[in-house]
Amino acid sequence: MLALSHYNSSSSPLLPRSSNDSGGKVEARVAVEGLSQQGNLTLLQPTTSGVIVVILSMTLGIISNIVALFILANAYSQQRRRNKATFLLFASSLVFTDFIGHVIPGALVLRLYLSGGVHPDDFNSSDGMCQFLGGSMVFFGLCPLFMGCAMAAERCLGVTKPLLHSSLVTKTRAKICLSAIWLAALCVALLPCFQLGSYAYQDPGTWCFIKVLSDTQEMDMAFVVLFSGLGLASLAVALVCNTISGLTLVLGEAQEEAWFASLSKVS
């Protein structure tokens, strides 16, 4: 979702750190800073091209979503048919969520780029910003998948069972469904707050996500499986629903053409 940049670093190895001695940690950091001041060690610094890539990615995503929101808002205000209005409501919510998903994580990643990122020794740490950024990545990663699945299911019901669709699907129920989707994604994103998984800085230290690279615990693996399973399940359901909708439309069109052909022969 976000473009990440490569960092420039020298080939000089960092000094080893003692995992149990806090004094050793301080001495190692002082030694590294001293070497960097002497020109013997180059600490990681973000490249200008990387910052430009992040800005362009975020800007293009924001502009495209604004244009899509404007088009969908006009179509929704002019649409009088309830079934199409419901679909446009789902589509508008999807685009709006993706818009916010570009703004919030993009701004945080850009801030980390401009501040120089996090040192590799601190990749396994997690401060308030990392928790918020990791939660945002999970939330805005699941919401579009859930909404796409709901849209596919709604269209499949409308194509295969139009009478049932007209009686079940309403604007109020669509809004309830959207609220449930946002709440479900939020609950998953907040699981690390209850010690059910954790977020950590990811290489090159400018973004946060679920901890999977090192010091991974059982709850971290369960969190990864949950996140991946929900995403894959949403994609699978959407694929099945779209396939059924497509086949129904193709078969219906073929039957309609055959019916008109039979009428022309009779006449």
PDB file of C-alpha atoms in Angstrom:
ATOM      1  CA  MET A   1       0.000   0.000   0.000  1.00  0.00           C
ATOM      2  CA  LEU A   2       2.880   2.305   0.733  1.00  0.00           C
ATOM      3  CA  ALA A   3       6.125   2.576  -1.200  1.00  0.00           C
ATOM      4  CA  LEU A   4       9.230   2.061   0.916  1.00  0.00           C
ATOM      5  CA  SER A   5      12.719   3.252   0.188  1.00  0.00           C
ATOM      6  CA  HIS A   6      16.112   1.619   0.399  1.00  0.00           C
ATOM      7  CA  TYR A   7      18.615   3.005   2.862  1.00  0.00           C
ATOM      8  CA  ASN A   8      22.327   3.689   2.301  1.00  0.00           C
ATOM      9  CA  SER A   9      24.612   2.119   4.854  1.00  0.00           C
ATOM     10  CA  SER A  10      28.326   1.381   5.038  1.00  0.00           C
ATOM     11  CA  SER A  11      29.818  -2.098   5.186  1.00  0.00           C
ATOM     12  CA  SER A  12      31.259  -1.550   8.678  1.00  0.00           C
ATOM     13  CA  PRO A  13      29.619  -3.937  11.171  1.00  0.00           C
ATOM     14  CA  LEU A  14      28.004  -2.575  14.282  1.00  0.00           C
ATOM     15  CA  LEU A  15      29.578  -3.380  17.636  1.00  0.00           C
ATOM     16  CA  PRO A  16      27.986  -6.273  19.551  1.00  0.00           C
ATOM     17  CA  ARG A  17      25.576  -5.415  22.295  1.00  0.00           C
ATOM     18  CA  SER A  18      25.031  -7.183  25.607  1.00  0.00           C
ATOM     19  CA  SER A  19      21.409  -8.229  25.985  1.00  0.00           C
ATOM     20  CA  ASN A  20      21.572  -8.309  29.823  1.00  0.00           C
ATOM     21  CA  ASP A  21      23.818  -5.368  30.672  1.00  0.00           C
ATOM     22  CA  SER A  22      22.269  -1.922  30.244  1.00  0.00           C
ATOM     23  CA  GLY A  23      25.680  -0.332  30.704  1.00  0.00           C
ATOM     24  CA  GLY A  24      26.984  -2.337  27.757  1.00  0.00           C
ATOM     25  CA  LYS A  25      24.137  -1.042  25.637  1.00  0.00           C
ATOM     26  CA  VAL A  26      25.021   2.551  26.473  1.00  0.00           C
ATOM     27  CA  GLU A  27      28.712   1.989  25.764  1.00  0.00           C
ATOM     28  CA  ALA A  28      27.943   0.379  22.422  1.00  0.00           C
ATOM     29  CA  ARG A  29      25.738   3.284  21.393  1.00  0.00           C
ATOM     30  CA  VAL A  30      28.395   5.816  22.442  1.00  0.00           C
ATOM     31  CA  ALA A  31      31.025   3.879  20.452  1.00  0.00           C
ATOM     32  CA  VAL A  32      28.820   3.784  17.374  1.00  0.00           C
ATOM     33  CA  GLU A  33      28.109   7.525  17.595  1.00  0.00           C
ATOM     34  CA  GLY A  34      31.830   8.226  18.021  1.00  0.00           C
ATOM     35  CA  LEU A  35      32.715   6.184  14.943  1.00  0.00           C
ATOM     36  CA  SER A  36      30.049   7.939  12.921  1.00  0.00           C
ATOM     37  CA  GLN A  37      31.434  11.348  13.899  1.00  0.00           C
ATOM     38  CA  GLN A  38      34.921  10.244  12.856  1.00  0.00           C
ATOM     39  CA  GLY A  39      33.662   9.142   9.446  1.00  0.00           C
ATOM     40  CA  ASN A  40      34.344   5.442  10.061  1.00  0.00           C
ATOM     41  CA  LEU A  41      30.662   4.476  10.240  1.00  0.00           C
ATOM     42  CA  THR A  42      27.693   5.817   8.305  1.00  0.00           C
ATOM     43  CA  LEU A  43      24.398   5.499  10.154  1.00  0.00           C
ATOM     44  CA  LEU A  44      21.265   4.751   8.222  1.00  0.00           C
ATOM     45  CA  GLN A  45      19.766   7.822   6.580  1.00  0.00           C
ATOM     46  CA  PRO A  46      16.722   8.029   4.312  1.00  0.00           C
ATOM     47  CA  THR A  47      17.424   8.851   0.702  1.00  0.00           C
ATOM     48  CA  THR A  48      15.783  11.796  -1.037  1.00  0.00           C
ATOM     49  CA  SER A  49      14.386   9.525  -3.729  1.00  0.00           C
ATOM     50  CA  GLY A  50      12.708   7.384  -1.064  1.00  0.00           C
ATOM     51  CA  VAL A  51      10.921  10.375   0.452  1.00  0.00           C
ATOM     52  CA  ILE A  52       9.784  11.448  -3.030  1.00  0.00           C
ATOM     53  CA  VAL A  53       8.414   7.960  -3.725  1.00  0.00           C
ATOM     54  CA  VAL A  54       6.423   7.983  -0.476  1.00  0.00           C
ATOM     55  CA  ILE A  55       5.003  11.446  -1.193  1.00  0.00           C
ATOM     56  CA  LEU A  56       4.066  10.548  -4.777  1.00  0.00           C
ATOM     57  CA  SER A  57       2.436   7.278  -3.713  1.00  0.00           C
ATOM     58  CA  MET A  58       0.382   8.973  -1.020  1.00  0.00           C
ATOM     59  CA  THR A  59      -0.569  11.902  -3.282  1.00  0.00           C
ATOM     60  CA  LEU A  60      -1.675   9.703  -6.178  1.00  0.00           C
ATOM     61  CA  GLY A  61      -3.752   7.534  -3.853  1.00  0.00           C
ATOM     62  CA  ILE A  62      -5.432  10.565  -2.293  1.00  0.00           C
ATOM     63  CA  ILE A  63      -6.196  12.248  -5.636  1.00  0.00           C
ATOM     64  CA  SER A  64      -7.587   9.075  -7.229  1.00  0.00           C
ATOM     65  CA  ASN A  65      -9.815   8.399  -4.224  1.00  0.00           C
ATOM     66  CA  ILE A  66     -11.094  11.987  -4.163  1.00  0.00           C
ATOM     67  CA  VAL A  67     -12.057  11.743  -7.843  1.00  0.00           C
ATOM     68  CA  ALA A  68     -13.758   8.389  -7.242  1.00  0.00           C
ATOM     69  CA  LEU A  69     -15.634   9.771  -4.229  1.00  0.00           C
ATOM     70  CA  PHE A  70     -16.881  12.729  -6.264  1.00  0.00           C
ATOM     71  CA  ILE A  71     -18.152  10.438  -9.046  1.00  0.00           C
ATOM     72  CA  LEU A  72     -19.809   8.004  -6.635  1.00  0.00           C
ATOM     73  CA  ALA A  73     -21.412  10.785  -4.601  1.00  0.00           C
ATOM     74  CA  ASN A  74     -23.017  12.244  -7.716  1.00  0.00           C
ATOM     75  CA  ALA A  75     -24.206   8.827  -8.864  1.00  0.00           C
ATOM     76  CA  TYR A  76     -25.605   8.019  -5.403  1.00  0.00           C
ATOM     77  CA  SER A  77     -27.551  11.297  -5.176  1.00  0.00           C
ATOM     78  CA  GLN A  78     -29.097  10.742  -8.617  1.00  0.00           C
ATOM     79  CA  GLN A  79     -29.838   7.057  -8.167  1.00  0.00           C
ATOM     80  CA  ARG A  80     -33.474   6.251  -7.321  1.00  0.00           C
ATOM     81  CA  ARG A  81     -33.358   2.462  -7.595  1.00  0.00           C
ATOM     82  CA  ARG A  82     -32.792   0.965  -4.171  1.00  0.00           C
ATOM     83  CA  ASN A  83     -30.634  -1.965  -5.246  1.00  0.00           C
ATOM     84  CA  LYS A  84     -28.189   0.215  -7.150  1.00  0.00           C
ATOM     85  CA  ALA A  85     -28.162   2.823  -4.373  1.00  0.00           C
ATOM     86  CA  THR A  86     -27.119   0.140  -1.884  1.00  0.00           C
ATOM     87  CA  PHE A  87     -24.256  -0.972  -4.102  1.00  0.00           C
ATOM     88  CA  LEU A  88     -23.128   2.652  -4.509  1.00  0.00           C
ATOM     89  CA  LEU A  89     -23.225   3.064  -0.728  1.00  0.00           C
ATOM     90  CA  PHE A  90     -20.842   0.105  -0.337  1.00  0.00           C
ATOM     91  CA  ALA A  91     -18.603   1.415  -3.123  1.00  0.00           C
ATOM     92  CA  SER A  92     -18.468   4.933  -1.634  1.00  0.00           C
ATOM     93  CA  SER A  93     -17.612   3.538   1.796  1.00  0.00           C
ATOM     94  CA  LEU A  94     -14.863   1.410   0.260  1.00  0.00           C
ATOM     95  CA  VAL A  95     -13.307   4.378  -1.535  1.00  0.00           C
ATOM     96  CA  PHE A  96     -13.586   6.602   1.566  1.00  0.00           C
ATOM     97  CA  THR A  97     -11.918   3.962   3.744  1.00  0.00           C
ATOM     98  CA  ASP A  98      -9.105   3.558   1.210  1.00  0.00           C
ATOM     99  CA  PHE A  99      -8.707   7.357   1.147  1.00  0.00           C
ATOM    100  CA  ILE A 100      -8.231   7.495   4.919  1.00  0.00           C
ATOM    101  CA  GLY A 101      -5.934   4.490   4.614  1.00  0.00           C
ATOM    102  CA  HIS A 102      -3.627   6.521   2.383  1.00  0.00           C
ATOM    103  CA  VAL A 103      -3.681   9.642   4.563  1.00  0.00           C
ATOM    104  CA  ILE A 104      -3.056   8.300   8.075  1.00  0.00           C
ATOM    105  CA  PRO A 105      -0.421   5.566   7.533  1.00  0.00           C
ATOM    106  CA  GLY A 106       1.178   7.604   4.743  1.00  0.00           C
ATOM    107  CA  ALA A 107       1.637  10.619   7.007  1.00  0.00           C
ATOM    108  CA  LEU A 108       3.156   8.478   9.773  1.00  0.00           C
ATOM    109  CA  VAL A 109       5.550   6.704   7.402  1.00  0.00           C
ATOM    110  CA  LEU A 110       6.589  10.039   5.902  1.00  0.00           C
ATOM    111  CA  ARG A 111       7.277  11.392   9.375  1.00  0.00           C
ATOM    112  CA  LEU A 112       9.507   8.404  10.148  1.00  0.00           C
ATOM    113  CA  TYR A 113      11.356   8.895   6.853  1.00  0.00           C
ATOM    114  CA  LEU A 114      12.010  12.559   7.578  1.00  0.00           C
ATOM    115  CA  SER A 115      13.152  11.814  11.140  1.00  0.00           C
ATOM    116  CA  GLY A 116      15.684   9.253   9.922  1.00  0.00           C
ATOM    117  CA  GLY A 117      13.774   6.125  10.833  1.00  0.00           C
ATOM    118  CA  VAL A 118      14.422   3.743  13.699  1.00  0.00           C
ATOM    119  CA  HIS A 119      17.820   2.202  14.405  1.00  0.00           C
ATOM    120  CA  PRO A 120      18.071  -1.541  13.551  1.00  0.00           C
ATOM    121  CA  ASP A 121      18.762  -2.301  17.208  1.00  0.00           C
ATOM    122  CA  ASP A 122      15.288  -0.984  18.060  1.00  0.00           C
ATOM    123  CA  PHE A 123      13.318  -2.915  15.422  1.00  0.00           C
ATOM    124  CA  ASN A 124      11.796  -5.191  18.063  1.00  0.00           C
ATOM    125  CA  SER A 125      10.695  -2.253  20.197  1.00  0.00           C
ATOM    126  CA  SER A 126       7.218  -0.766  20.017  1.00  0.00           C
ATOM    127  CA  ASP A 127       6.300   2.753  21.096  1.00  0.00           C
ATOM    128  CA  GLY A 128       2.990   4.579  20.818  1.00  0.00           C
ATOM    129  CA  MET A 129       3.528   5.568  17.194  1.00  0.00           C
ATOM    130  CA  CYS A 130       4.434   2.024  16.214  1.00  0.00           C
ATOM    131  CA  GLN A 131       1.318   0.666  17.914  1.00  0.00           C
ATOM    132  CA  PHE A 132      -0.896   3.197  16.131  1.00  0.00           C
ATOM    133  CA  LEU A 133       0.789   2.698  12.744  1.00  0.00           C
ATOM    134  CA  GLY A 134       0.666  -1.098  13.019  1.00  0.00           C
ATOM    135  CA  GLY A 135      -2.971  -1.004  14.030  1.00  0.00           C
ATOM    136  CA  SER A 136      -3.745   1.318  11.124  1.00  0.00           C
ATOM    137  CA  MET A 137      -2.028  -1.020   8.673  1.00  0.00           C
ATOM    138  CA  VAL A 138      -4.086  -3.969   9.914  1.00  0.00           C
ATOM    139  CA  PHE A 139      -7.357  -2.005  10.028  1.00  0.00           C
ATOM    140  CA  PHE A 140      -7.028  -0.462   6.575  1.00  0.00           C
ATOM    141  CA  GLY A 141      -5.734  -3.753   5.217  1.00  0.00           C
ATOM    142  CA  LEU A 142      -8.797  -5.721   6.309  1.00  0.00           C
ATOM    143  CA  CYS A 143     -11.544  -3.157   5.678  1.00  0.00           C
ATOM    144  CA  PRO A 144     -11.277  -3.114   1.846  1.00  0.00           C
ATOM    145  CA  LEU A 145     -11.226  -6.920   1.761  1.00  0.00           C
ATOM    146  CA  PHE A 146     -14.301  -7.174   3.993  1.00  0.00           C
ATOM    147  CA  MET A 147     -16.151  -4.527   1.983  1.00  0.00           C
ATOM    148  CA  GLY A 148     -15.243  -6.131  -1.327  1.00  0.00           C
ATOM    149  CA  CYS A 149     -16.580  -9.431  -0.002  1.00  0.00           C
ATOM    150  CA  ALA A 150     -19.822  -7.774   1.141  1.00  0.00           C
ATOM    151  CA  MET A 151     -20.249  -6.052  -2.231  1.00  0.00           C
ATOM    152  CA  ALA A 152     -19.701  -9.324  -4.097  1.00  0.00           C
ATOM    153  CA  ALA A 153     -22.235 -11.118  -1.893  1.00  0.00           C
ATOM    154  CA  GLU A 154     -24.786  -8.329  -2.336  1.00  0.00           C
ATOM    155  CA  ARG A 155     -24.432  -8.376  -6.128  1.00  0.00           C
ATOM    156  CA  CYS A 156     -24.612 -12.175  -6.201  1.00  0.00           C
ATOM    157  CA  LEU A 157     -27.870 -12.106  -4.246  1.00  0.00           C
ATOM    158  CA  GLY A 158     -29.250  -9.395  -6.516  1.00  0.00           C
ATOM    159  CA  VAL A 159     -28.403 -11.337  -9.674  1.00  0.00           C
ATOM    160  CA  THR A 160     -29.452 -14.807  -8.560  1.00  0.00           C
ATOM    161  CA  LYS A 161     -32.379 -13.963  -6.223  1.00  0.00           C
ATOM    162  CA  PRO A 162     -33.694 -10.502  -7.160  1.00  0.00           C
ATOM    163  CA  LEU A 163     -36.951 -10.828  -5.217  1.00  0.00           C
ATOM    164  CA  LEU A 164     -35.164 -11.959  -2.066  1.00  0.00           C
ATOM    165  CA  HIS A 165     -32.621  -9.186  -2.558  1.00  0.00           C
ATOM    166  CA  SER A 166     -35.325  -6.516  -2.762  1.00  0.00           C
ATOM    167  CA  SER A 167     -36.890  -7.742   0.481  1.00  0.00           C
ATOM    168  CA  LEU A 168     -33.686  -8.236   2.474  1.00  0.00           C
ATOM    169  CA  VAL A 169     -31.256  -5.553   1.324  1.00  0.00           C
ATOM    170  CA  THR A 170     -32.109  -2.023   2.473  1.00  0.00           C
ATOM    171  CA  LYS A 171     -30.086   1.123   3.107  1.00  0.00           C
ATOM    172  CA  THR A 172     -30.459   0.700   6.860  1.00  0.00           C
ATOM    173  CA  ARG A 173     -29.180  -2.873   6.778  1.00  0.00           C
ATOM    174  CA  ALA A 174     -26.371  -1.853   4.456  1.00  0.00           C
ATOM    175  CA  LYS A 175     -25.266   0.817   6.946  1.00  0.00           C
ATOM    176  CA  ILE A 176     -25.439  -1.730   9.765  1.00  0.00           C
ATOM    177  CA  CYS A 177     -23.310  -4.103   7.699  1.00  0.00           C
ATOM    178  CA  LEU A 178     -20.727  -1.392   7.045  1.00  0.00           C
ATOM    179  CA  SER A 179     -20.599  -0.519  10.739  1.00  0.00           C
ATOM    180  CA  ALA A 180     -20.081  -4.190  11.580  1.00  0.00           C
ATOM    181  CA  ILE A 181     -17.239  -4.399   9.042  1.00  0.00           C
ATOM    182  CA  TRP A 182     -15.457  -1.386  10.495  1.00  0.00           C
ATOM    183  CA  LEU A 183     -15.980  -2.704  14.036  1.00  0.00           C
ATOM    184  CA  ALA A 184     -14.665  -6.169  13.155  1.00  0.00           C
ATOM    185  CA  ALA A 185     -11.524  -4.751  11.528  1.00  0.00           C
ATOM    186  CA  LEU A 186     -11.000  -2.448  14.510  1.00  0.00           C
ATOM    187  CA  CYS A 187     -11.302  -5.338  16.953  1.00  0.00           C
ATOM    188  CA  VAL A 188      -8.639  -7.291  15.067  1.00  0.00           C
ATOM    189  CA  ALA A 189      -6.338  -4.260  14.950  1.00  0.00           C
ATOM    190  CA  LEU A 190      -6.693  -3.731  18.719  1.00  0.00           C
ATOM    191  CA  LEU A 191      -5.809  -7.307  19.683  1.00  0.00           C
ATOM    192  CA  PRO A 192      -2.182  -6.379  20.591  1.00  0.00           C
ATOM    193  CA  CYS A 193      -3.604  -4.011  23.225  1.00  0.00           C
ATOM    194  CA  PHE A 194      -4.810  -7.151  25.030  1.00  0.00           C
ATOM    195  CA  GLN A 195      -1.462  -8.958  24.610  1.00  0.00           C
ATOM    196  CA  LEU A 196      -2.851 -11.033  21.741  1.00  0.00           C
ATOM    197  CA  GLY A 197      -0.013 -10.432  19.299  1.00  0.00           C
ATOM    198  CA  SER A 198       2.274  -7.443  18.948  1.00  0.00           C
ATOM    199  CA  TYR A 199       3.473  -4.795  16.522  1.00  0.00           C
ATOM    200  CA  ALA A 200       7.122  -4.010  15.803  1.00  0.00           C
ATOM    201  CA  TYR A 201       9.182  -1.809  13.499  1.00  0.00           C
ATOM    202  CA  GLN A 202       9.937  -3.398  10.154  1.00  0.00           C
ATOM    203  CA  ASP A 203      13.014  -3.054   7.961  1.00  0.00           C
ATOM    204  CA  PRO A 204      14.179  -0.380   7.104  1.00  0.00           C
ATOM    205  CA  GLY A 205      12.702   1.080  10.299  1.00  0.00           C
ATOM    206  CA  THR A 206      10.108   3.388   8.736  1.00  0.00           C
ATOM    207  CA  TRP A 207       6.925   1.374   9.249  1.00  0.00           C
ATOM    208  CA  CYS A 208       5.310  -1.009  11.729  1.00  0.00           C
ATOM    209  CA  PHE A 209       3.407  -4.230  11.337  1.00  0.00           C
ATOM    210  CA  ILE A 210       2.840  -7.559  13.073  1.00  0.00           C
ATOM    211  CA  LYS A 211       6.026  -8.948  14.614  1.00  0.00           C
ATOM    212  CA  VAL A 212       7.128 -11.859  12.446  1.00  0.00           C
ATOM    213  CA  LEU A 213      10.861 -11.365  11.828  1.00  0.00           C
ATOM    214  CA  SER A 214      12.466 -12.105  15.206  1.00  0.00           C
ATOM    215  CA  ASP A 215      11.547 -12.929  18.813  1.00  0.00           C
ATOM    216  CA  THR A 216       8.220 -14.205  17.529  1.00  0.00           C
ATOM    217  CA  GLN A 217       5.929 -15.635  20.180  1.00  0.00           C
ATOM    218  CA  GLU A 218       3.020 -18.040  19.802  1.00  0.00           C
ATOM    219  CA  MET A 219       0.509 -15.202  20.085  1.00  0.00           C
ATOM    220  CA  ASP A 220       2.316 -13.352  17.296  1.00  0.00           C
ATOM    221  CA  MET A 221       1.976 -16.365  15.024  1.00  0.00           C
ATOM    222  CA  ALA A 222      -1.700 -16.709  15.966  1.00  0.00           C
ATOM    223  CA  PHE A 223      -2.206 -13.033  15.138  1.00  0.00           C
ATOM    224  CA  VAL A 224      -0.538 -13.494  11.738  1.00  0.00           C
ATOM    225  CA  VAL A 225      -2.680 -16.552  10.995  1.00  0.00           C
ATOM    226  CA  LEU A 226      -5.831 -14.671  11.990  1.00  0.00           C
ATOM    227  CA  PHE A 227      -4.998 -11.655   9.842  1.00  0.00           C
ATOM    228  CA  SER A 228      -4.003 -13.758   6.843  1.00  0.00           C
ATOM    229  CA  GLY A 229      -6.937 -16.149   7.259  1.00  0.00           C
ATOM    230  CA  LEU A 230      -9.507 -13.359   7.362  1.00  0.00           C
ATOM    231  CA  GLY A 231      -8.010 -11.740   4.274  1.00  0.00           C
ATOM    232  CA  LEU A 232      -7.831 -14.970   2.293  1.00  0.00           C
ATOM    233  CA  ALA A 233     -11.349 -15.982   3.346  1.00  0.00           C
ATOM    234  CA  SER A 234     -12.716 -12.630   2.173  1.00  0.00           C
ATOM    235  CA  LEU A 235     -10.974 -12.987  -1.173  1.00  0.00           C
ATOM    236  CA  ALA A 236     -12.253 -16.553  -1.589  1.00  0.00           C
ATOM    237  CA  VAL A 237     -15.863 -15.614  -0.826  1.00  0.00           C
ATOM    238  CA  ALA A 238     -15.683 -12.621  -3.179  1.00  0.00           C
ATOM    239  CA  LEU A 239     -14.234 -14.818  -5.924  1.00  0.00           C
ATOM    240  CA  VAL A 240     -16.992 -17.413  -5.543  1.00  0.00           C
ATOM    241  CA  CYS A 241     -19.756 -14.789  -5.472  1.00  0.00           C
ATOM    242  CA  ASN A 242     -18.391 -12.958  -8.515  1.00  0.00           C
ATOM    243  CA  THR A 243     -18.044 -16.238 -10.407  1.00  0.00           C
ATOM    244  CA  ILE A 244     -21.652 -17.179  -9.659  1.00  0.00           C
ATOM    245  CA  SER A 245     -22.849 -13.711 -10.666  1.00  0.00           C
ATOM    246  CA  GLY A 246     -20.907 -13.809 -13.924  1.00  0.00           C
ATOM    247  CA  LEU A 247     -22.120 -17.283 -14.868  1.00  0.00           C
ATOM    248  CA  THR A 248     -25.710 -16.354 -14.034  1.00  0.00           C
ATOM    249  CA  LEU A 249     -25.570 -13.270 -16.237  1.00  0.00           C
ATOM    250  CA  VAL A 250     -23.970 -15.161 -19.136  1.00  0.00           C
ATOM    251  CA  LEU A 251     -26.480 -18.018 -18.948  1.00  0.00           C
ATOM    252  CA  GLY A 252     -29.379 -15.596 -18.615  1.00  0.00           C
ATOM    253  CA  GLU A 253     -28.264 -13.673 -21.678  1.00  0.00           C
ATOM    254  CA  ALA A 254     -27.899 -16.906 -23.652  1.00  0.00           C
ATOM    255  CA  GLN A 255     -31.402 -18.022 -22.639  1.00  0.00           C
ATOM    256  CA  GLU A 256     -32.801 -14.627 -23.596  1.00  0.00           C
ATOM    257  CA  GLU A 257     -31.185 -14.786 -27.024  1.00  0.00           C
ATOM    258  CA  ALA A 258     -32.550 -18.317 -27.540  1.00  0.00           C
ATOM    259  CA  TRP A 259     -36.022 -17.137 -26.530  1.00  0.00           C
ATOM    260  CA  PHE A 260     -35.948 -14.247 -29.003  1.00  0.00           C
ATOM    261  CA  ALA A 261     -34.662 -16.588 -31.707  1.00  0.00           C
ATOM    262  CA  SER A 262     -37.563 -18.961 -31.126  1.00  0.00           C
ATOM    263  CA  LEU A 263     -40.036 -16.084 -31.325  1.00  0.00           C
ATOM    264  CA  SER A 264     -38.571 -14.916 -34.618  1.00  0.00           C
ATOM    265  CA  LYS A 265     -38.922 -18.406 -36.071  1.00  0.00           C
ATOM    266  CA  VAL A 266     -42.565 -18.635 -34.997  1.00  0.00           C
ATOM    267  CA  SER A 267     -43.405 -15.284 -36.524  1.00  0.00           C
TER     268      SER A 267
END
